[in-house]
mmCIF file of C-alpha atoms in Angstrom:
data_model
loop_
_atom_site.group_PDB
_atom_site.id
_atom_site.type_symbol
_atom_site.label_atom_id
_atom_site.label_comp_id
_atom_site.label_asym_id
_atom_site.label_seq_id
_atom_site.Cartn_x
_atom_site.Cartn_y
_atom_site.Cartn_z
ATOM 1 C CA UNK A 1 31.176 28.810 -5.768
ATOM 2 C CA UNK A 2 32.018 27.183 -2.443
ATOM 3 C CA UNK A 3 28.788 25.461 -1.387
ATOM 4 C CA UNK A 4 28.300 23.791 1.987
ATOM 5 C CA UNK A 5 25.393 22.647 4.144
ATOM 6 C CA UNK A 6 25.179 23.712 7.766
ATOM 7 C CA UNK A 7 22.459 23.482 10.424
ATOM 8 C CA UNK A 8 19.687 26.016 10.062
ATOM 9 C CA UNK A 9 19.957 29.079 12.302
ATOM 10 C CA UNK A 10 16.991 31.283 13.348
ATOM 11 C CA UNK A 11 18.497 34.329 11.636
ATOM 12 C CA UNK A 12 18.461 32.430 8.298
ATOM 13 C CA UNK A 13 14.705 32.956 8.153
ATOM 14 C CA UNK A 14 15.244 36.664 7.470
ATOM 15 C CA UNK A 15 16.728 35.723 4.089
ATOM 16 C CA UNK A 16 14.819 32.534 3.210
ATOM 17 C CA UNK A 17 11.351 34.035 3.610
ATOM 18 C CA UNK A 18 12.175 36.775 1.070
ATOM 19 C CA UNK A 19 12.421 34.119 -1.655
ATOM 20 C CA UNK A 20 8.705 33.328 -1.368
ATOM 21 C CA UNK A 21 7.523 36.040 -3.741
ATOM 22 C CA UNK A 22 3.942 34.788 -4.186
ATOM 23 C CA UNK A 23 1.487 32.518 -2.433
ATOM 24 C CA UNK A 24 1.589 30.191 -5.456
ATOM 25 C CA UNK A 25 5.350 29.691 -5.003
ATOM 26 C CA UNK A 26 4.899 29.387 -1.264
ATOM 27 C CA UNK A 27 2.312 26.594 -1.634
ATOM 28 C CA UNK A 28 4.544 24.747 -4.110
ATOM 29 C CA UNK A 29 7.215 24.926 -1.432
ATOM 30 C CA UNK A 30 5.255 23.967 1.678
ATOM 31 C CA UNK A 31 1.728 22.885 0.638
ATOM 32 C CA UNK A 32 -0.406 23.577 3.724
ATOM 33 C CA UNK A 33 2.358 23.454 6.328
ATOM 34 C CA UNK A 34 2.243 27.213 6.854
ATOM 35 C CA UNK A 35 -1.196 28.695 7.333
ATOM 36 C CA UNK A 36 -0.841 32.114 5.786
ATOM 37 C CA UNK A 37 1.042 34.160 3.218
ATOM 38 C CA UNK A 38 3.424 35.840 3.480
ATOM 39 C CA UNK A 39 5.512 33.584 5.696
ATOM 40 C CA UNK A 40 7.380 35.746 8.189
ATOM 41 C CA UNK A 41 10.687 34.926 9.891
ATOM 42 C CA UNK A 42 8.701 34.531 13.107
ATOM 43 C CA UNK A 43 6.392 32.009 11.415
ATOM 44 C CA UNK A 44 9.350 30.001 10.134
ATOM 45 C CA UNK A 45 11.131 29.881 13.462
ATOM 46 C CA UNK A 46 7.931 28.982 15.299
ATOM 47 C CA UNK A 47 7.428 26.081 12.865
ATOM 48 C CA UNK A 48 11.004 24.966 13.453
ATOM 49 C CA UNK A 49 10.626 24.951 17.188
ATOM 50 C CA UNK A 50 7.521 22.820 16.907
ATOM 51 C CA UNK A 51 8.491 20.298 14.219
ATOM 52 C CA UNK A 52 12.295 20.004 14.018
ATOM 53 C CA UNK A 53 13.964 18.144 16.884
ATOM 54 C CA UNK A 54 17.483 17.898 15.426
ATOM 55 C CA UNK A 55 17.388 14.085 15.445
ATOM 56 C CA UNK A 56 14.441 12.626 13.530
ATOM 57 C CA UNK A 57 14.018 15.888 11.648
ATOM 58 C CA UNK A 58 16.694 18.414 10.729
ATOM 59 C CA UNK A 59 16.799 21.612 8.721
ATOM 60 C CA UNK A 60 19.864 22.567 6.722
ATOM 61 C CA UNK A 61 20.919 25.837 5.114
ATOM 62 C CA UNK A 62 23.166 25.910 2.050
ATOM 63 C CA UNK A 63 25.705 28.716 1.984
ATOM 64 C CA UNK A 64 28.092 29.980 -0.674
ATOM 65 C CA UNK A 65 30.952 31.161 1.519
ATOM 66 C CA UNK A 66 28.865 33.310 3.892
ATOM 67 C CA UNK A 67 25.884 33.934 1.610
ATOM 68 C CA UNK A 68 22.667 31.975 2.290
ATOM 69 C CA UNK A 69 21.599 30.438 -1.032
ATOM 70 C CA UNK A 70 19.388 27.443 -0.178
ATOM 71 C CA UNK A 71 17.362 25.575 2.413
ATOM 72 C CA UNK A 72 16.184 21.966 2.799
ATOM 73 C CA UNK A 73 14.805 19.654 5.472
ATOM 74 C CA UNK A 74 15.436 15.957 6.141
ATOM 75 C CA UNK A 75 13.250 13.775 8.338
ATOM 76 C CA UNK A 76 12.811 10.124 9.229
ATOM 77 C CA UNK A 77 9.310 8.883 8.351
ATOM 78 C CA UNK A 78 7.576 7.062 11.211
ATOM 79 C CA UNK A 79 8.774 3.447 11.592
ATOM 80 C CA UNK A 80 11.161 3.641 8.606
ATOM 81 C CA UNK A 81 14.647 4.138 10.031
ATOM 82 C CA UNK A 82 16.277 3.207 6.718
ATOM 83 C CA UNK A 83 14.521 6.002 4.845
ATOM 84 C CA UNK A 84 15.053 9.755 4.928
ATOM 85 C CA UNK A 85 12.588 12.178 3.385
ATOM 86 C CA UNK A 86 13.454 15.554 1.880
ATOM 87 C CA UNK A 87 11.205 18.572 2.108
ATOM 88 C CA UNK A 88 10.965 22.366 1.961
ATOM 89 C CA UNK A 89 13.505 22.557 -0.857
ATOM 90 C CA UNK A 90 14.161 26.135 -1.947
ATOM 91 C CA UNK A 91 17.019 28.188 -3.374
ATOM 92 C CA UNK A 92 17.725 31.900 -3.757
ATOM 93 C CA UNK A 93 15.470 32.934 -6.648
ATOM 94 C CA UNK A 94 18.008 35.523 -7.817
ATOM 95 C CA UNK A 95 20.518 32.731 -8.524
ATOM 96 C CA UNK A 96 18.341 30.381 -10.546
ATOM 97 C CA UNK A 97 19.993 28.672 -13.500
ATOM 98 C CA UNK A 98 23.315 28.178 -11.706
ATOM 99 C CA UNK A 99 22.772 24.583 -10.583
ATOM 100 C CA UNK A 100 21.954 25.398 -6.967
ATOM 101 C CA UNK A 101 18.835 23.223 -6.924
ATOM 102 C CA UNK A 102 20.703 20.145 -8.086
ATOM 103 C CA UNK A 103 23.552 20.971 -5.709
ATOM 104 C CA UNK A 104 21.435 21.242 -2.560
ATOM 105 C CA UNK A 105 19.462 18.071 -3.328
ATOM 106 C CA UNK A 106 22.652 16.122 -4.118
ATOM 107 C CA UNK A 107 24.278 17.311 -0.898
ATOM 108 C CA UNK A 108 21.192 16.402 1.127
ATOM 109 C CA UNK A 109 21.084 12.912 -0.405
ATOM 110 C CA UNK A 110 24.768 12.422 0.430
ATOM 111 C CA UNK A 111 24.087 13.664 3.974
ATOM 112 C CA UNK A 112 21.223 11.162 4.345
ATOM 113 C CA UNK A 113 23.339 8.245 3.118
ATOM 114 C CA UNK A 114 26.663 9.044 4.793
ATOM 115 C CA UNK A 115 25.610 10.648 8.073
ATOM 116 C CA UNK A 116 22.146 9.234 8.717
ATOM 117 C CA UNK A 117 22.676 5.711 7.368
ATOM 118 C CA UNK A 118 19.754 5.835 4.943
ATOM 119 C CA UNK A 119 19.231 3.229 2.237
ATOM 120 C CA UNK A 120 16.522 5.219 0.507
ATOM 121 C CA UNK A 121 15.748 8.929 0.190
ATOM 122 C CA UNK A 122 12.246 10.001 -0.818
ATOM 123 C CA UNK A 123 10.332 13.203 -1.499
ATOM 124 C CA UNK A 124 7.056 14.508 -2.840
ATOM 125 C CA UNK A 125 6.695 17.233 -5.458
ATOM 126 C CA UNK A 126 3.611 18.796 -7.000
ATOM 127 C CA UNK A 127 2.786 17.947 -10.621
ATOM 128 C CA UNK A 128 2.573 21.665 -11.355
ATOM 129 C CA UNK A 129 6.261 22.120 -10.560
ATOM 130 C CA UNK A 130 7.984 20.522 -13.597
ATOM 131 C CA UNK A 131 11.238 22.435 -13.041
ATOM 132 C CA UNK A 132 11.613 20.798 -9.619
ATOM 133 C CA UNK A 133 10.709 17.373 -11.055
ATOM 134 C CA UNK A 134 13.458 17.664 -13.687
ATOM 135 C CA UNK A 135 15.915 18.803 -11.019
ATOM 136 C CA UNK A 136 15.210 15.741 -8.868
ATOM 137 C CA UNK A 137 15.449 13.426 -11.871
ATOM 138 C CA UNK A 138 18.837 14.916 -12.763
ATOM 139 C CA UNK A 139 20.099 13.945 -9.292
ATOM 140 C CA UNK A 140 18.896 10.355 -9.716
ATOM 141 C CA UNK A 141 15.383 10.287 -8.271
ATOM 142 C CA UNK A 142 12.751 8.257 -10.086
ATOM 143 C CA UNK A 143 8.988 8.393 -9.922
ATOM 144 C CA UNK A 144 7.108 5.882 -7.785
ATOM 145 C CA UNK A 145 3.573 4.733 -8.491
ATOM 146 C CA UNK A 146 1.514 4.690 -5.295
ATOM 147 C CA UNK A 147 -1.846 3.040 -4.740
ATOM 148 C CA UNK A 148 -3.302 6.410 -3.767
ATOM 149 C CA UNK A 149 -2.126 9.789 -5.048
ATOM 150 C CA UNK A 150 -1.403 12.300 -2.305
ATOM 151 C CA UNK A 151 -3.128 15.594 -2.980
ATOM 152 C CA UNK A 152 -3.710 18.975 -1.310
ATOM 153 C CA UNK A 153 -6.293 21.718 -1.635
ATOM 154 C CA UNK A 154 -4.289 24.818 -2.561
ATOM 155 C CA UNK A 155 -5.623 28.164 -3.740
ATOM 156 C CA UNK A 156 -9.014 26.684 -4.560
ATOM 157 C CA UNK A 157 -7.540 23.852 -6.625
ATOM 158 C CA UNK A 158 -6.570 20.236 -6.025
ATOM 159 C CA UNK A 159 -2.816 19.759 -6.461
ATOM 160 C CA UNK A 160 -1.550 16.212 -6.981
ATOM 161 C CA UNK A 161 1.831 15.034 -5.711
ATOM 162 C CA UNK A 162 4.420 12.957 -7.532
ATOM 163 C CA UNK A 163 6.267 10.541 -5.240
ATOM 164 C CA UNK A 164 9.984 10.125 -5.990
ATOM 165 C CA UNK A 165 12.771 7.976 -4.545
ATOM 166 C CA UNK A 166 16.539 7.559 -4.730
ATOM 167 C CA UNK A 167 18.051 4.228 -3.656
ATOM 168 C CA UNK A 168 21.620 3.906 -2.442
ATOM 169 C CA UNK A 169 22.084 0.407 -3.884
ATOM 170 C CA UNK A 170 20.392 -1.859 -6.364
ATOM 171 C CA UNK A 171 18.335 -4.618 -4.745
ATOM 172 C CA UNK A 172 20.837 -7.283 -5.833
ATOM 173 C CA UNK A 173 23.608 -5.399 -4.004
ATOM 174 C CA UNK A 174 21.710 -5.167 -0.712
ATOM 175 C CA UNK A 175 22.300 -7.553 2.175
ATOM 176 C CA UNK A 176 19.258 -9.289 3.628
ATOM 177 C CA UNK A 177 19.394 -6.896 6.579
ATOM 178 C CA UNK A 178 19.308 -3.916 4.200
ATOM 179 C CA UNK A 179 16.446 -5.441 2.253
ATOM 180 C CA UNK A 180 14.407 -5.815 5.421
ATOM 181 C CA UNK A 181 15.040 -2.165 6.229
ATOM 182 C CA UNK A 182 13.928 -1.225 2.739
ATOM 183 C CA UNK A 183 10.935 -3.602 2.850
ATOM 184 C CA UNK A 184 9.548 -3.433 6.393
ATOM 185 C CA UNK A 185 7.096 -6.014 7.708
ATOM 186 C CA UNK A 186 3.483 -4.990 7.369
ATOM 187 C CA UNK A 187 0.331 -6.976 8.046
ATOM 188 C CA UNK A 188 -2.801 -6.774 5.926
ATOM 189 C CA UNK A 189 -6.306 -8.160 6.272
ATOM 190 C CA UNK A 190 -6.892 -11.454 4.507
ATOM 191 C CA UNK A 191 -7.280 -11.007 0.766
ATOM 192 C CA UNK A 192 -9.157 -13.797 -1.108
ATOM 193 C CA UNK A 193 -7.019 -13.018 -4.169
ATOM 194 C CA UNK A 194 -3.990 -14.437 -2.373
ATOM 195 C CA UNK A 195 -5.283 -17.972 -2.951
ATOM 196 C CA UNK A 196 -5.778 -17.294 -6.677
ATOM 197 C CA UNK A 197 -2.335 -15.700 -7.030
ATOM 198 C CA UNK A 198 -0.763 -18.670 -5.247
ATOM 199 C CA UNK A 199 -2.561 -21.102 -7.571
ATOM 200 C CA UNK A 200 -1.277 -19.246 -10.632
ATOM 201 C CA UNK A 201 2.291 -19.174 -9.328
ATOM 202 C CA UNK A 202 2.170 -22.841 -8.332
ATOM 203 C CA UNK A 203 1.190 -23.639 -11.908
ATOM 204 C CA UNK A 204 4.165 -21.701 -13.264
ATOM 205 C CA UNK A 205 6.598 -23.262 -10.799
ATOM 206 C CA UNK A 206 5.316 -26.758 -11.530
ATOM 207 C CA UNK A 207 5.818 -26.146 -15.232
ATOM 208 C CA UNK A 208 9.354 -24.769 -15.338
ATOM 209 C CA UNK A 209 10.588 -27.097 -12.566
ATOM 210 C CA UNK A 210 8.845 -30.137 -14.073
ATOM 211 C CA UNK A 211 12.074 -32.056 -14.694
ATOM 212 C CA UNK A 212 12.611 -32.117 -10.912
ATOM 213 C CA UNK A 213 9.122 -33.555 -10.185
ATOM 214 C CA UNK A 214 8.302 -30.940 -7.540
ATOM 215 C CA UNK A 215 5.538 -31.056 -4.942
ATOM 216 C CA UNK A 216 4.301 -27.476 -4.607
ATOM 217 C CA UNK A 217 2.086 -26.033 -1.861
ATOM 218 C CA UNK A 218 0.771 -22.660 -0.746
ATOM 219 C CA UNK A 219 1.942 -22.120 2.861
ATOM 220 C CA UNK A 220 2.218 -19.286 5.366
ATOM 221 C CA UNK A 221 -0.421 -16.954 6.725
ATOM 222 C CA UNK A 222 -1.755 -15.979 3.273
ATOM 223 C CA UNK A 223 -2.970 -19.607 3.092
ATOM 224 C CA UNK A 224 -5.020 -19.175 6.300
ATOM 225 C CA UNK A 225 -8.299 -17.296 5.689
ATOM 226 C CA UNK A 226 -9.451 -14.976 8.429
ATOM 227 C CA UNK A 227 -6.132 -13.762 9.842
ATOM 228 C CA UNK A 228 -3.890 -10.852 8.958
ATOM 229 C CA UNK A 229 -0.721 -11.651 7.071
ATOM 230 C CA UNK A 230 2.237 -10.094 5.347
ATOM 231 C CA UNK A 231 0.921 -9.561 1.786
ATOM 232 C CA UNK A 232 3.575 -11.949 0.495
ATOM 233 C CA UNK A 233 2.606 -15.337 -0.923
ATOM 234 C CA UNK A 234 4.764 -18.127 0.565
ATOM 235 C CA UNK A 235 5.114 -21.238 -1.564
ATOM 236 C CA UNK A 236 6.885 -24.467 -0.591
ATOM 237 C CA UNK A 237 8.539 -26.520 -3.337
ATOM 238 C CA UNK A 238 9.770 -30.001 -2.381
ATOM 239 C CA UNK A 239 12.304 -31.727 -4.613
ATOM 240 C CA UNK A 240 14.534 -34.762 -4.273
ATOM 241 C CA UNK A 241 17.585 -34.243 -2.032
ATOM 242 C CA UNK A 242 19.582 -35.846 -4.856
ATOM 243 C CA UNK A 243 18.424 -33.320 -7.432
ATOM 244 C CA UNK A 244 20.771 -30.883 -9.171
ATOM 245 C CA UNK A 245 20.219 -27.998 -6.756
ATOM 246 C CA UNK A 246 22.422 -25.613 -8.674
ATOM 247 C CA UNK A 247 20.429 -26.439 -11.765
ATOM 248 C CA UNK A 248 17.247 -25.615 -9.854
ATOM 249 C CA UNK A 249 18.737 -22.302 -8.777
ATOM 250 C CA UNK A 250 19.639 -21.445 -12.358
ATOM 251 C CA UNK A 251 16.086 -22.212 -13.514
ATOM 252 C CA UNK A 252 14.611 -20.036 -10.765
ATOM 253 C CA UNK A 253 16.894 -17.099 -11.464
ATOM 254 C CA UNK A 254 16.268 -17.359 -15.206
ATOM 255 C CA UNK A 255 12.548 -17.178 -14.402
ATOM 256 C CA UNK A 256 13.086 -13.870 -12.595
ATOM 257 C CA UNK A 257 13.408 -14.950 -8.981
ATOM 258 C CA UNK A 258 16.119 -13.518 -6.709
ATOM 259 C CA UNK A 259 17.953 -16.001 -4.489
ATOM 260 C CA UNK A 260 17.784 -14.818 -0.868
ATOM 261 C CA UNK A 261 19.597 -17.725 0.774
ATOM 262 C CA UNK A 262 21.027 -21.113 -0.114
ATOM 263 C CA UNK A 263 22.230 -24.118 1.895
ATOM 264 C CA UNK A 264 22.734 -27.811 1.230
ATOM 265 C CA UNK A 265 19.065 -28.847 1.108
ATOM 266 C CA UNK A 266 17.230 -25.513 1.254
ATOM 267 C CA UNK A 267 16.978 -22.444 -0.968
ATOM 268 C CA UNK A 268 14.821 -19.354 -0.696
ATOM 269 C CA UNK A 269 13.799 -17.013 -3.534
ATOM 270 C CA UNK A 270 11.692 -13.894 -3.853
ATOM 271 C CA UNK A 271 9.839 -12.181 -6.667
ATOM 272 C CA UNK A 272 8.053 -8.855 -6.566
ATOM 273 C CA UNK A 273 10.651 -6.740 -4.773
ATOM 274 C CA UNK A 274 11.321 -3.630 -6.865
ATOM 275 C CA UNK A 275 13.291 -0.389 -6.384
ATOM 276 C CA UNK A 276 9.876 1.295 -6.077
ATOM 277 C CA UNK A 277 8.842 -1.010 -3.220
ATOM 278 C CA UNK A 278 6.621 -4.081 -3.226
ATOM 279 C CA UNK A 279 4.917 -5.032 -6.477
ATOM 280 C CA UNK A 280 1.208 -5.885 -6.408
ATOM 281 C CA UNK A 281 2.056 -9.591 -6.235
ATOM 282 C CA UNK A 282 5.009 -10.640 -4.074
ATOM 283 C CA UNK A 283 6.214 -14.219 -3.645
ATOM 284 C CA UNK A 284 8.638 -16.059 -1.383
ATOM 285 C CA UNK A 285 9.460 -19.508 -2.734
ATOM 286 C CA UNK A 286 11.037 -21.957 -0.303
ATOM 287 C CA UNK A 287 12.712 -24.964 -1.934
ATOM 288 C CA UNK A 288 13.247 -27.871 0.476
ATOM 289 C CA UNK A 289 14.268 -31.488 0.244
ATOM 290 C CA UNK A 290 11.329 -33.876 -0.065
ATOM 291 C CA UNK A 291 9.666 -34.432 3.318
ATOM 292 C CA UNK A 292 10.973 -31.200 4.870
ATOM 293 C CA UNK A 293 7.485 -29.753 5.062
ATOM 294 C CA UNK A 294 6.444 -28.868 8.619
ATOM 295 C CA UNK A 295 4.962 -25.683 7.160
ATOM 296 C CA UNK A 296 2.156 -27.720 5.608
ATOM 297 C CA UNK A 297 1.240 -29.310 8.945
ATOM 298 C CA UNK A 298 1.244 -25.865 10.575
ATOM 299 C CA UNK A 299 -1.013 -24.437 7.853
ATOM 300 C CA UNK A 300 -3.444 -27.350 8.086
ATOM 301 C CA UNK A 301 -3.640 -27.153 11.890
ATOM 302 C CA UNK A 302 -4.444 -23.443 11.908
ATOM 303 C CA UNK A 303 -7.032 -23.865 9.168
ATOM 304 C CA UNK A 304 -8.686 -26.590 11.262
ATOM 305 C CA UNK A 305 -8.477 -24.568 14.487
ATOM 306 C CA UNK A 306 -9.647 -20.964 13.874
ATOM 307 C CA UNK A 307 -9.253 -20.004 17.546
ATOM 308 C CA UNK A 308 -5.578 -20.986 17.451
ATOM 309 C CA UNK A 309 -5.173 -19.106 14.173
ATOM 310 C CA UNK A 310 -6.501 -15.984 15.918
ATOM 311 C CA UNK A 311 -3.967 -16.500 18.721
ATOM 312 C CA UNK A 312 -1.252 -16.583 16.086
ATOM 313 C CA UNK A 313 -2.582 -13.390 14.543
ATOM 314 C CA UNK A 314 -2.592 -11.700 17.957
ATOM 315 C CA UNK A 315 1.022 -12.757 18.517
ATOM 316 C CA UNK A 316 2.108 -11.338 15.160
ATOM 317 C CA UNK A 317 0.388 -8.036 15.781
ATOM 318 C CA UNK A 318 2.073 -7.745 19.183
ATOM 319 C CA UNK A 319 5.517 -8.338 17.643
ATOM 320 C CA UNK A 320 5.143 -5.917 14.745
ATOM 321 C CA UNK A 321 6.136 -2.658 16.495
ATOM 322 C CA UNK A 322 9.415 -4.138 17.745
ATOM 323 C CA UNK A 323 10.398 -6.192 14.701
ATOM 324 C CA UNK A 324 9.048 -4.167 11.759
ATOM 325 C CA UNK A 325 12.512 -4.016 10.156
ATOM 326 C CA UNK A 326 13.942 -7.232 11.621
ATOM 327 C CA UNK A 327 12.716 -10.347 9.797
ATOM 328 C CA UNK A 328 15.089 -12.585 11.742
ATOM 329 C CA UNK A 329 13.887 -11.272 15.093
ATOM 330 C CA UNK A 330 10.251 -11.471 13.995
ATOM 331 C CA UNK A 331 10.600 -15.101 12.889
ATOM 332 C CA UNK A 332 12.518 -16.087 16.018
ATOM 333 C CA UNK A 333 9.949 -14.435 18.296
ATOM 334 C CA UNK A 334 7.220 -16.574 16.687
ATOM 335 C CA UNK A 335 9.260 -19.766 16.764
ATOM 336 C CA UNK A 336 8.062 -21.166 20.113
ATOM 337 C CA UNK A 337 4.433 -20.826 19.066
ATOM 338 C CA UNK A 338 5.132 -22.445 15.697
ATOM 339 C CA UNK A 339 7.244 -25.255 17.187
ATOM 340 C CA UNK A 340 4.543 -25.958 19.746
ATOM 341 C CA UNK A 341 1.969 -26.430 16.994
ATOM 342 C CA UNK A 342 4.327 -28.634 14.985
ATOM 343 C CA UNK A 343 4.998 -30.827 18.039
ATOM 344 C CA UNK A 344 1.287 -31.226 18.606
ATOM 345 C CA UNK A 345 0.635 -32.189 14.987
ATOM 346 C CA UNK A 346 3.336 -34.852 15.177
ATOM 347 C CA UNK A 347 1.870 -36.288 18.386
ATOM 348 C CA UNK A 348 -1.554 -36.357 16.758
ATOM 349 C CA UNK A 349 -0.112 -38.117 13.700
ATOM 350 C CA UNK A 350 1.486 -40.792 15.886
ATOM 351 C CA UNK A 351 -1.826 -41.390 17.636
ATOM 352 C CA UNK A 352 -3.665 -41.691 14.328
ATOM 353 C CA UNK A 353 -0.989 -44.001 12.902
ATOM 354 C CA UNK A 354 -1.159 -46.189 15.998
ATOM 355 C CA UNK A 355 -4.927 -46.465 15.737
ATOM 356 C CA UNK A 356 -4.661 -47.420 12.091
ATOM 357 C CA UNK A 357 -2.119 -50.126 12.926
ATOM 358 C CA UNK A 358 -4.160 -51.598 15.752
#
């Protein structure tokens, strides 16, 4: 066989639609995307004209020399430029058992990584299609547990979907920029559990870093009730600037944290980033030299000034569309607001100190 992928052509529909021998097979292939069975070439081309733009969504035909033997689509999910999603996977039913399914999926994954710059490729497959599930697993896809199972009403039944993903690199191999593409910024309503999760993690950190006499605090927006926040618990750990910082790093990594950045008197770690996406509990631990703790003053000010906290929330929401996959840009765009609050807290502290001294 000499298999290649090429852009879909309208005349391909004359062949592809003949592979859909029953409505059951058709629904496994497209769920509710096509309204009626049988799907005609005119239906397929009309769908293409409406939903495939050649940029954010493309359709590809697999050919063996000149023979059409497979079809697949690739699209960019909204707001996730680092991800490509496969769909409408089908092969010539007369050639089953010859590895065409694995071949077309493998070629599409390679296309997504090499030509579209994807870090992750995802797809959904119905539970009642175990042959397809095994095919995707043989390529390297793994199942992903989602908070809510996607399902469709098909032929009078409810069909559940299995979510699957294929990652180009392991998390430890990704640059920070790639990680932020893979883990976009999202904001969630305040969750009272965040405070409890922070308390638990602070207890663990205090225990296994006890030889360094740390001061540990819950910081960031998850420590400010009433405003939306990234569902990531930020924790500040202060240790002596003369401590064995490499020893601290070793302890953190042994405990399961991943070092994100490291400098002379600052280190940053995360926990809860998985190949399947965010875990239920996600933590960023910031280790600073003792006294490097403006984050605490910022947290306290916003907790004491709910109106200002709401201004901060409004700012974050306004920045989200532009910086969803750019943590650096997002942080920098907030910096003037944050610095302004920090300056004010320092002025207030000087006033209070002066009054106490007088």
